[in-house]
mmCIF file with all atom_site columns, C-alpha atoms in Angstrom:
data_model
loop_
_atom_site.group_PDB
_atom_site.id
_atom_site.type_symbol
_atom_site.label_atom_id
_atom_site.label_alt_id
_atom_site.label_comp_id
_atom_site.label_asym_id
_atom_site.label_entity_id
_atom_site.label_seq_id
_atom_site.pdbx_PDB_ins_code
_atom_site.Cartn_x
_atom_site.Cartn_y
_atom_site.Cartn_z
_atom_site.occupancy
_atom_site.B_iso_or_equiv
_atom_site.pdbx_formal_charge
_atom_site.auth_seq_id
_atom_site.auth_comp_id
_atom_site.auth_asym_id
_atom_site.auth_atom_id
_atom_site.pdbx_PDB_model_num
ATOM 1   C CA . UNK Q 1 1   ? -4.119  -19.402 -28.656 1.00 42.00 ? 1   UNK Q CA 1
ATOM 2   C CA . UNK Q 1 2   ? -0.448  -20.196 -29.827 1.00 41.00 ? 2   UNK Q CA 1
ATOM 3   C CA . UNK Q 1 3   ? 0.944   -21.865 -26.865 1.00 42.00 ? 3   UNK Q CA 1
ATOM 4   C CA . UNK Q 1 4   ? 4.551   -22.556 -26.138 1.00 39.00 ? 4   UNK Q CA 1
ATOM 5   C CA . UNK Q 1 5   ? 5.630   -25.442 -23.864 1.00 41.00 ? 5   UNK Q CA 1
ATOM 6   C CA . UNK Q 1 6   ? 7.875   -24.358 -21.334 1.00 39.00 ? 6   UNK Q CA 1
ATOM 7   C CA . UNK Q 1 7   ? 10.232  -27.024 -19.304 1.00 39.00 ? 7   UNK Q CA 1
ATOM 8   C CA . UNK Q 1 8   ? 7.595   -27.524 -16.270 1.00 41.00 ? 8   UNK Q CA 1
ATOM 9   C CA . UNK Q 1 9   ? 5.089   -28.653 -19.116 1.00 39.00 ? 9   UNK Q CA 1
ATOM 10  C CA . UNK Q 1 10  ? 3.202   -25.352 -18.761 1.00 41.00 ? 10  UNK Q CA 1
ATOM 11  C CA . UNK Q 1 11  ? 1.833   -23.532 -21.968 1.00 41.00 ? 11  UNK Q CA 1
ATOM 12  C CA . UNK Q 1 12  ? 3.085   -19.939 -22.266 1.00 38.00 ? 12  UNK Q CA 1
ATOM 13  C CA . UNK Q 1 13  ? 1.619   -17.021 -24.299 1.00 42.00 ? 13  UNK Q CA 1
ATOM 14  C CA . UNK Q 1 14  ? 3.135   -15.204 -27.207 1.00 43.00 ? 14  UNK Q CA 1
ATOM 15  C CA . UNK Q 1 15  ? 3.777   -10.903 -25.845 1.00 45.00 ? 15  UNK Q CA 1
ATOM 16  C CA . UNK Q 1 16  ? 0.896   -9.797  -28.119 1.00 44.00 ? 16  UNK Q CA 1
ATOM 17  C CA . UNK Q 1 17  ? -1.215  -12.534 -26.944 1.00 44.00 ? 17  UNK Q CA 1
ATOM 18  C CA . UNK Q 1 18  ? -0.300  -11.492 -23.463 1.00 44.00 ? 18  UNK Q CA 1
ATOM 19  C CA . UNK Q 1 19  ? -2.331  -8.096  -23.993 1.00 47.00 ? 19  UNK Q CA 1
ATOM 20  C CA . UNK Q 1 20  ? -4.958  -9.518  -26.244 1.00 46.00 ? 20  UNK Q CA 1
ATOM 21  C CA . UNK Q 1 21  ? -6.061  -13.021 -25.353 1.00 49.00 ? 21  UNK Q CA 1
ATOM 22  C CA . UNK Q 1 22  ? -6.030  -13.300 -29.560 1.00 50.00 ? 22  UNK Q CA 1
ATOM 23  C CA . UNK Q 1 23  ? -3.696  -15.293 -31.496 1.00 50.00 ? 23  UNK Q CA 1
ATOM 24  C CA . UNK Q 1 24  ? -0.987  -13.377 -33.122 1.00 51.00 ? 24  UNK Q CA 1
ATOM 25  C CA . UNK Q 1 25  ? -1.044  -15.527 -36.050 1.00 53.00 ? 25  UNK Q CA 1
ATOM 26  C CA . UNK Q 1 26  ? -1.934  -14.344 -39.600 1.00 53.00 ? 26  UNK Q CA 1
ATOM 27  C CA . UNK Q 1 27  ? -3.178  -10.869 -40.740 1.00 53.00 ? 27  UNK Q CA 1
ATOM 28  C CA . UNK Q 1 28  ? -4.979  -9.625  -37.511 1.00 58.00 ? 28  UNK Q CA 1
ATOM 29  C CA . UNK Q 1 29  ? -4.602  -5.888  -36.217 1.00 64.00 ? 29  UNK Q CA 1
ATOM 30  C CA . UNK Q 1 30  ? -3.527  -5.321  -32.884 1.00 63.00 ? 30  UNK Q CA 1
ATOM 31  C CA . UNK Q 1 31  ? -6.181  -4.860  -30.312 1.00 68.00 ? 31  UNK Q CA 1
ATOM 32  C CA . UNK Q 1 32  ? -6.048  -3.366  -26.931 1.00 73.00 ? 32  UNK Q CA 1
ATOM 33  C CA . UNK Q 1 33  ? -7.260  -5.585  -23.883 1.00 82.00 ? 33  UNK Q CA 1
ATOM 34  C CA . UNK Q 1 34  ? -9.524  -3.220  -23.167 1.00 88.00 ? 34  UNK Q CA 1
ATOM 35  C CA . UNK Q 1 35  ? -11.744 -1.884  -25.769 1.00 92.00 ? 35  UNK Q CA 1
ATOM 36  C CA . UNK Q 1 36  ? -15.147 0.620   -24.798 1.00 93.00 ? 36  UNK Q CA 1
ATOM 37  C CA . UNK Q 1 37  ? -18.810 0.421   -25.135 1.00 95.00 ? 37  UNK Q CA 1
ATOM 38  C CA . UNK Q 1 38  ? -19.759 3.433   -26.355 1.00 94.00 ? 38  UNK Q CA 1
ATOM 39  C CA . UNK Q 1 39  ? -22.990 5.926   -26.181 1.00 96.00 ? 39  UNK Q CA 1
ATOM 40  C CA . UNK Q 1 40  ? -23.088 8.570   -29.167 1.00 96.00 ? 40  UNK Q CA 1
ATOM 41  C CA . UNK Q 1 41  ? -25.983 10.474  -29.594 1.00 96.00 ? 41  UNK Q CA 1
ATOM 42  C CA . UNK Q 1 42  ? -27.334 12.227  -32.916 1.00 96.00 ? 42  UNK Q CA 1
ATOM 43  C CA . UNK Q 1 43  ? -28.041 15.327  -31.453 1.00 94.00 ? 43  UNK Q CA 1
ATOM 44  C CA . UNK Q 1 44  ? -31.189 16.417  -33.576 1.00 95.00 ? 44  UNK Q CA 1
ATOM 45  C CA . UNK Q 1 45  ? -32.899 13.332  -34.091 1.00 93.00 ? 45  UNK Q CA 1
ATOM 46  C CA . UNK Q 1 46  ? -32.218 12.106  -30.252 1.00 95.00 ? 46  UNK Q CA 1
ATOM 47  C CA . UNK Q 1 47  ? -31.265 8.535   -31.284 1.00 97.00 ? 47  UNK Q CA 1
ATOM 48  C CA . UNK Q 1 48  ? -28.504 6.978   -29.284 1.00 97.00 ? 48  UNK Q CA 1
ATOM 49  C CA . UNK Q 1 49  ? -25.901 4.734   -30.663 1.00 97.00 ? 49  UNK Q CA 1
ATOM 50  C CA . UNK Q 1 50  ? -24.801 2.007   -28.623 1.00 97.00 ? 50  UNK Q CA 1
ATOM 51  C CA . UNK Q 1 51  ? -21.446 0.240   -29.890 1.00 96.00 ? 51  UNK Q CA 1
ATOM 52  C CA . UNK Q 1 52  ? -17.812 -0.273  -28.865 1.00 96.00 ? 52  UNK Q CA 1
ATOM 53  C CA . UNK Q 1 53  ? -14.586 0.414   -30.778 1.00 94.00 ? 53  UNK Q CA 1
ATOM 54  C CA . UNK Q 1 54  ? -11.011 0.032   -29.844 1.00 91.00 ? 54  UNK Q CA 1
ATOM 55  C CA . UNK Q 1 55  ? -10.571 3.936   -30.143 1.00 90.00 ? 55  UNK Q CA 1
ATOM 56  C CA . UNK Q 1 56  ? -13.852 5.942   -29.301 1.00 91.00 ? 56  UNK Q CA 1
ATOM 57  C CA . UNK Q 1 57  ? -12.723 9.165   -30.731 1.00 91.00 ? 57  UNK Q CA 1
ATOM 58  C CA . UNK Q 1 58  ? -11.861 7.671   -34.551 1.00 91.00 ? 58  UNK Q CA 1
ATOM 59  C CA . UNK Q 1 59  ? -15.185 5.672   -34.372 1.00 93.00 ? 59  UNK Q CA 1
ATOM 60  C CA . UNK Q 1 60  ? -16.881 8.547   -33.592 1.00 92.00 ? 60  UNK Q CA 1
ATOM 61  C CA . UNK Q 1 61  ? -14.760 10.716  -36.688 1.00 93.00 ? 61  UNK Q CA 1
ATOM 62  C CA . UNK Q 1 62  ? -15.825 7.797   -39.019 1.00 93.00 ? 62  UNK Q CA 1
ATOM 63  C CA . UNK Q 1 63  ? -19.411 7.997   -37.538 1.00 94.00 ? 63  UNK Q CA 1
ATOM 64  C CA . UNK Q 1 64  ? -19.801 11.729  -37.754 1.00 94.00 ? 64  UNK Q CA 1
ATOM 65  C CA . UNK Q 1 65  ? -18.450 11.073  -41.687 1.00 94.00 ? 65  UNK Q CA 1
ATOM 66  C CA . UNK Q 1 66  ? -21.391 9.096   -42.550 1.00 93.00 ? 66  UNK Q CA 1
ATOM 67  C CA . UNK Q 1 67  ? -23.883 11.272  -40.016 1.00 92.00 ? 67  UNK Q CA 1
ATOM 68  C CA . UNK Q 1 68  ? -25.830 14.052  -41.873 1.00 92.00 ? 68  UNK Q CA 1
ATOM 69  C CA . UNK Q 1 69  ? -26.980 15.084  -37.656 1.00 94.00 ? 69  UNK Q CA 1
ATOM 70  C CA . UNK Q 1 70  ? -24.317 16.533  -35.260 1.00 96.00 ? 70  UNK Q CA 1
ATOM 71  C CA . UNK Q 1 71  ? -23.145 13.474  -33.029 1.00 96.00 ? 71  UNK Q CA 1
ATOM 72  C CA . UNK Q 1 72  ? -21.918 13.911  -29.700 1.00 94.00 ? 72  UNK Q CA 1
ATOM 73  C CA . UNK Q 1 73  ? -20.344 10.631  -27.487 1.00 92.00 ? 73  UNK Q CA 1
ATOM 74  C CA . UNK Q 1 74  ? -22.189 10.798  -24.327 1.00 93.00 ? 74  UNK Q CA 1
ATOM 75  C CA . UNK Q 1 75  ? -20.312 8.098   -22.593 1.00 92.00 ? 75  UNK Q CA 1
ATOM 76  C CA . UNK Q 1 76  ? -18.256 5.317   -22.517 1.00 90.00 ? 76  UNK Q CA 1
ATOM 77  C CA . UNK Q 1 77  ? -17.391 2.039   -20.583 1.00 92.00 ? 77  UNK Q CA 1
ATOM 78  C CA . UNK Q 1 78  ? -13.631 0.414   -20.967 1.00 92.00 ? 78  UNK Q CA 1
ATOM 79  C CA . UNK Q 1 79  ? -14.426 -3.160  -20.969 1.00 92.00 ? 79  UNK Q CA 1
ATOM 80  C CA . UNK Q 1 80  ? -12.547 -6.162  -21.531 1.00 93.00 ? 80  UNK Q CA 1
ATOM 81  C CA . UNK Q 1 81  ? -15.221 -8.393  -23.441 1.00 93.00 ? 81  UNK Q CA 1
ATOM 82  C CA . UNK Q 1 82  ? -16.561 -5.286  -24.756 1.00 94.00 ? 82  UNK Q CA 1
ATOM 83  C CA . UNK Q 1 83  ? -18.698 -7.202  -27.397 1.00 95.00 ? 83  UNK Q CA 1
ATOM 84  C CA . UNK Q 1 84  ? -20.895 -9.129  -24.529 1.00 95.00 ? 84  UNK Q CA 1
ATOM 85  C CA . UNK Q 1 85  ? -21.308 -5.581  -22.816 1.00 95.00 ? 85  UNK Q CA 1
ATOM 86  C CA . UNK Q 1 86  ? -22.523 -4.197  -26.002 1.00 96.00 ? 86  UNK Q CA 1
ATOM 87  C CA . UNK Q 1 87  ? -24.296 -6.963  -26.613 1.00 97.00 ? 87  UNK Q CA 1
ATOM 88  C CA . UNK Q 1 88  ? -25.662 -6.983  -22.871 1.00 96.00 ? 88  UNK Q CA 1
ATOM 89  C CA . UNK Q 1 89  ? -26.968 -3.147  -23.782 1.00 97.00 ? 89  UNK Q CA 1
ATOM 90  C CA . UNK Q 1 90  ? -28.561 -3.875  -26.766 1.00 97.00 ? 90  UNK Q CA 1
ATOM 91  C CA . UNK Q 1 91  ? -30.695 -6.419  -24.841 1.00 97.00 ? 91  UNK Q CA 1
ATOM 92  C CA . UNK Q 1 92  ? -31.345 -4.654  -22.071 1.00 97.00 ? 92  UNK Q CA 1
ATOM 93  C CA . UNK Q 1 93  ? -32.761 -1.496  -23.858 1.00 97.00 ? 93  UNK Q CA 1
ATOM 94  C CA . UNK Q 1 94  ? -33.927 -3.562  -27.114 1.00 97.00 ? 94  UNK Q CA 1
ATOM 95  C CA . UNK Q 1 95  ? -38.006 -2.062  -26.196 1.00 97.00 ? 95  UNK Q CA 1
ATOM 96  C CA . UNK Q 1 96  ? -36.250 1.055   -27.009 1.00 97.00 ? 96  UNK Q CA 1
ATOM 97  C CA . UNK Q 1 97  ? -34.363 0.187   -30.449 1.00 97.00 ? 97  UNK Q CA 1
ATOM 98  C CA . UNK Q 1 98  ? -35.455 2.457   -33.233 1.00 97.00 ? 98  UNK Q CA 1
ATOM 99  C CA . UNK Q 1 99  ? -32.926 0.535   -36.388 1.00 96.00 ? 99  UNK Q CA 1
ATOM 100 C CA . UNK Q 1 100 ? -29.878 -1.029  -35.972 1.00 96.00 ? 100 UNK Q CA 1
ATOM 101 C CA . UNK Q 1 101 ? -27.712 -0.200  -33.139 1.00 96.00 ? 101 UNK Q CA 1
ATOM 102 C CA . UNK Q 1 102 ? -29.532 3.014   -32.774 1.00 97.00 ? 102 UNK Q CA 1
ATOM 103 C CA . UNK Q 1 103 ? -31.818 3.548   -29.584 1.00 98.00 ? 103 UNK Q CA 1
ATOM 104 C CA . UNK Q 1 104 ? -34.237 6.158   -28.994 1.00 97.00 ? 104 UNK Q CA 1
ATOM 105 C CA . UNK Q 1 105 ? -33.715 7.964   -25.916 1.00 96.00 ? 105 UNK Q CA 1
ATOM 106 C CA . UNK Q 1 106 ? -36.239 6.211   -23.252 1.00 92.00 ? 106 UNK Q CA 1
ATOM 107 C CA . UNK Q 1 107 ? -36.189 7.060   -19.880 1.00 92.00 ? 107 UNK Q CA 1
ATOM 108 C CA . UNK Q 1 108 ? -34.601 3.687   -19.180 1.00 94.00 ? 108 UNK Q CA 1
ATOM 109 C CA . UNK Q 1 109 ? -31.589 4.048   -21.353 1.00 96.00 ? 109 UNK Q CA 1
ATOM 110 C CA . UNK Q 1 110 ? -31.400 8.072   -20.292 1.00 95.00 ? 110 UNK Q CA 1
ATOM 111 C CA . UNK Q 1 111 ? -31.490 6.921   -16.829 1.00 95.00 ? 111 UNK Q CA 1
ATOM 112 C CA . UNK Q 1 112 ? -28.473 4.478   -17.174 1.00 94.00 ? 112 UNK Q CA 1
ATOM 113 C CA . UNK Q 1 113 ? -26.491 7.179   -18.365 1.00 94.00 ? 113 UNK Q CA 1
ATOM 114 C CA . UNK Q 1 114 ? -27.174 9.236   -15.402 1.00 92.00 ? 114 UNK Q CA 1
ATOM 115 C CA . UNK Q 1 115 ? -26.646 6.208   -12.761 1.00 92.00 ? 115 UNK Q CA 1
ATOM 116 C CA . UNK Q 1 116 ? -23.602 5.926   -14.939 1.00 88.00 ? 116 UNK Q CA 1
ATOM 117 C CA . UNK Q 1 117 ? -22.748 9.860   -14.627 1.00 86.00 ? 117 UNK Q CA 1
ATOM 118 C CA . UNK Q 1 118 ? -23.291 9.838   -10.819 1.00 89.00 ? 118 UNK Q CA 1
ATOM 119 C CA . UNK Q 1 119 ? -21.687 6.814   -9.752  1.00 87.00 ? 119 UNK Q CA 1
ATOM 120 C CA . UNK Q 1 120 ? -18.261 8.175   -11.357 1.00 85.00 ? 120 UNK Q CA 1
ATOM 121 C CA . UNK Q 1 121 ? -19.314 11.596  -9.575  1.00 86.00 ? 121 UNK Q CA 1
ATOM 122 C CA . UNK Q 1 122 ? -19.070 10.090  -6.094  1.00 88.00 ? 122 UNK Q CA 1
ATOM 123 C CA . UNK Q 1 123 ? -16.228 7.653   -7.061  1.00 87.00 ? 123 UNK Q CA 1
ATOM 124 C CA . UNK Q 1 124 ? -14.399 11.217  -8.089  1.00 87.00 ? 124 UNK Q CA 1
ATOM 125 C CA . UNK Q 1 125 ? -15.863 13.074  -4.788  1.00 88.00 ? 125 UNK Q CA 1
ATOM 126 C CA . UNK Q 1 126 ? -14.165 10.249  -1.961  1.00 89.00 ? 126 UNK Q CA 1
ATOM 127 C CA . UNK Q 1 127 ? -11.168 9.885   -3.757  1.00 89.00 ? 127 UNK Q CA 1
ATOM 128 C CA . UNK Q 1 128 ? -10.770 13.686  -3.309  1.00 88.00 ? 128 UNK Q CA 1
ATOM 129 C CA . UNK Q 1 129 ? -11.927 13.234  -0.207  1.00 85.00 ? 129 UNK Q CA 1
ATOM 130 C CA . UNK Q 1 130 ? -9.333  9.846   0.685   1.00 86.00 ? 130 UNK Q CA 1
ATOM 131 C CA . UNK Q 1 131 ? -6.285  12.177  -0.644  1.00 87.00 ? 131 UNK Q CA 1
ATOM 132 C CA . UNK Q 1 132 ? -7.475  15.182  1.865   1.00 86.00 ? 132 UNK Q CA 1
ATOM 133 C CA . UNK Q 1 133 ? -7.645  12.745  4.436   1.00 87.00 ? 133 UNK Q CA 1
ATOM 134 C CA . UNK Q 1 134 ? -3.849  11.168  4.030   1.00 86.00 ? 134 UNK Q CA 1
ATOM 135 C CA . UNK Q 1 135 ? -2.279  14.893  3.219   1.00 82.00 ? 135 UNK Q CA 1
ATOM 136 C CA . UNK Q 1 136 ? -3.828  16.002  6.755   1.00 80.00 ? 136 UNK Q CA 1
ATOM 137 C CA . UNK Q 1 137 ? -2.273  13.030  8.156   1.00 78.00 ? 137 UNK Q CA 1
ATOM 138 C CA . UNK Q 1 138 ? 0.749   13.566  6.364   1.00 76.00 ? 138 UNK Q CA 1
ATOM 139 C CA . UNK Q 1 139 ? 0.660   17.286  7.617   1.00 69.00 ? 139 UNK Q CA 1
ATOM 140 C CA . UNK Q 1 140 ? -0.450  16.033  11.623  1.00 66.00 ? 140 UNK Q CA 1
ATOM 141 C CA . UNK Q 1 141 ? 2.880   13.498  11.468  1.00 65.00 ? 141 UNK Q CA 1
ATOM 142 C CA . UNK Q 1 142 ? 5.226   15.885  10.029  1.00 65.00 ? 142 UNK Q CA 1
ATOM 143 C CA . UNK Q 1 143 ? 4.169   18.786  12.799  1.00 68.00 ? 143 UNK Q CA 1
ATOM 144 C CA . UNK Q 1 144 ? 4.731   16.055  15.585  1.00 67.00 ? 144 UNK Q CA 1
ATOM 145 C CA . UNK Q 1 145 ? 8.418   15.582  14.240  1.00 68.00 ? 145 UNK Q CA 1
ATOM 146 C CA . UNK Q 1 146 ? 8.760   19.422  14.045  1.00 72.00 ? 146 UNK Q CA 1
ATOM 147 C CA . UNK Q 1 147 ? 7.515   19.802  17.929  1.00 62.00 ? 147 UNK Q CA 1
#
C-alpha cells in the first residue's frame, strides 16, 4: 500500500486505498470493498456456478452471453475478501464439482442455499418485528403525553 507519513510518524492511506485496501498506483480499475460470491444456476442443465464479481448483475449479462442454457442468480453473499469465500465454497462443495467453477446441484450445496434463504428470512421477520415493537412504544409514550 502507498503510505504517507504523517507528523506523529503514522502511515496514512491514499482515498481510493481507503475503500479498497489496493494500491492506487498504475493501471488498476476501481474496486468496491465489498465485492459478492455469487450462485448462478443454468437452469436446464442444473449446474450451479459459484464465483464472485464486483457487480453480480453484469457478470451474470456477460455469463448469460456465453450460456447457450437460461441462467438464473440464485444468490449472493457481499463479502469483503470475496476471493477466500469463493474459494472457501469451492472447497467445501468440491465432491460436487462437475468442470470448472460449475457445481452440480447436491443436496449439500442445495441445502446451503436454503440455510442461506432462511436465515435472511428470520433476520427480515425480527427486524419487522423490532420496528413494531419501538412504533408501539412510540405510540404508548406519545398517548401518556396526550392524557
Amino acid at each position: 500500500m502507498n503510505a504517507t507519513a504523517t507528523s506523529a510518524g503514522v502511515g496514512s492511506l491514499e482515498p481510493k486505498e481507503q475503500l479498497t485496501g489496493r494500491p492506487t498506483s498504475g493501471a488498476r480499475r476501481f474496486r468496491p470493498a465489498v465485492r459478492h460470491v455469487y450462485f448462478i444456476e443454468a437452469e436446464t442443465l442444473g449446474l450451479i456456478k459459484i464465483g464472485f464479481s464486483d457487480h453480480v448483475r453484469s457478470r451474470m449479462r456477460d455469463l448469460q452471453t456465453m450460456s447457450p442454457d437460461r441462467l438464473r442468480v440464485l444468490w449472493f453473499i457481499p463479502s469483503t475478501d470475496a476471493p477466500s469465500l469463493e474459494r472457501e465454497m469451492h472447497e467445501r462443495f468440491a465432491h460436487l464439482r462437475s468442470h470448472g467453477e460449475w457445481f452440480k446441484p447436491g443436496g449439500d450445496l442445495l441445502d446451503f442455499l436454503s440455510g442461506l434463504r432462511a436465515a435472511v428470512a428470520a433476520a427480515e421477520a425480527a427486524e419487522r418485528d423490532r420496528v413494531e415493537l419501538l412504533e408501539a412504544a412510540e405510540g404508548d409514550a406519545l398517548n401518556a403525553e396526550i392524557a
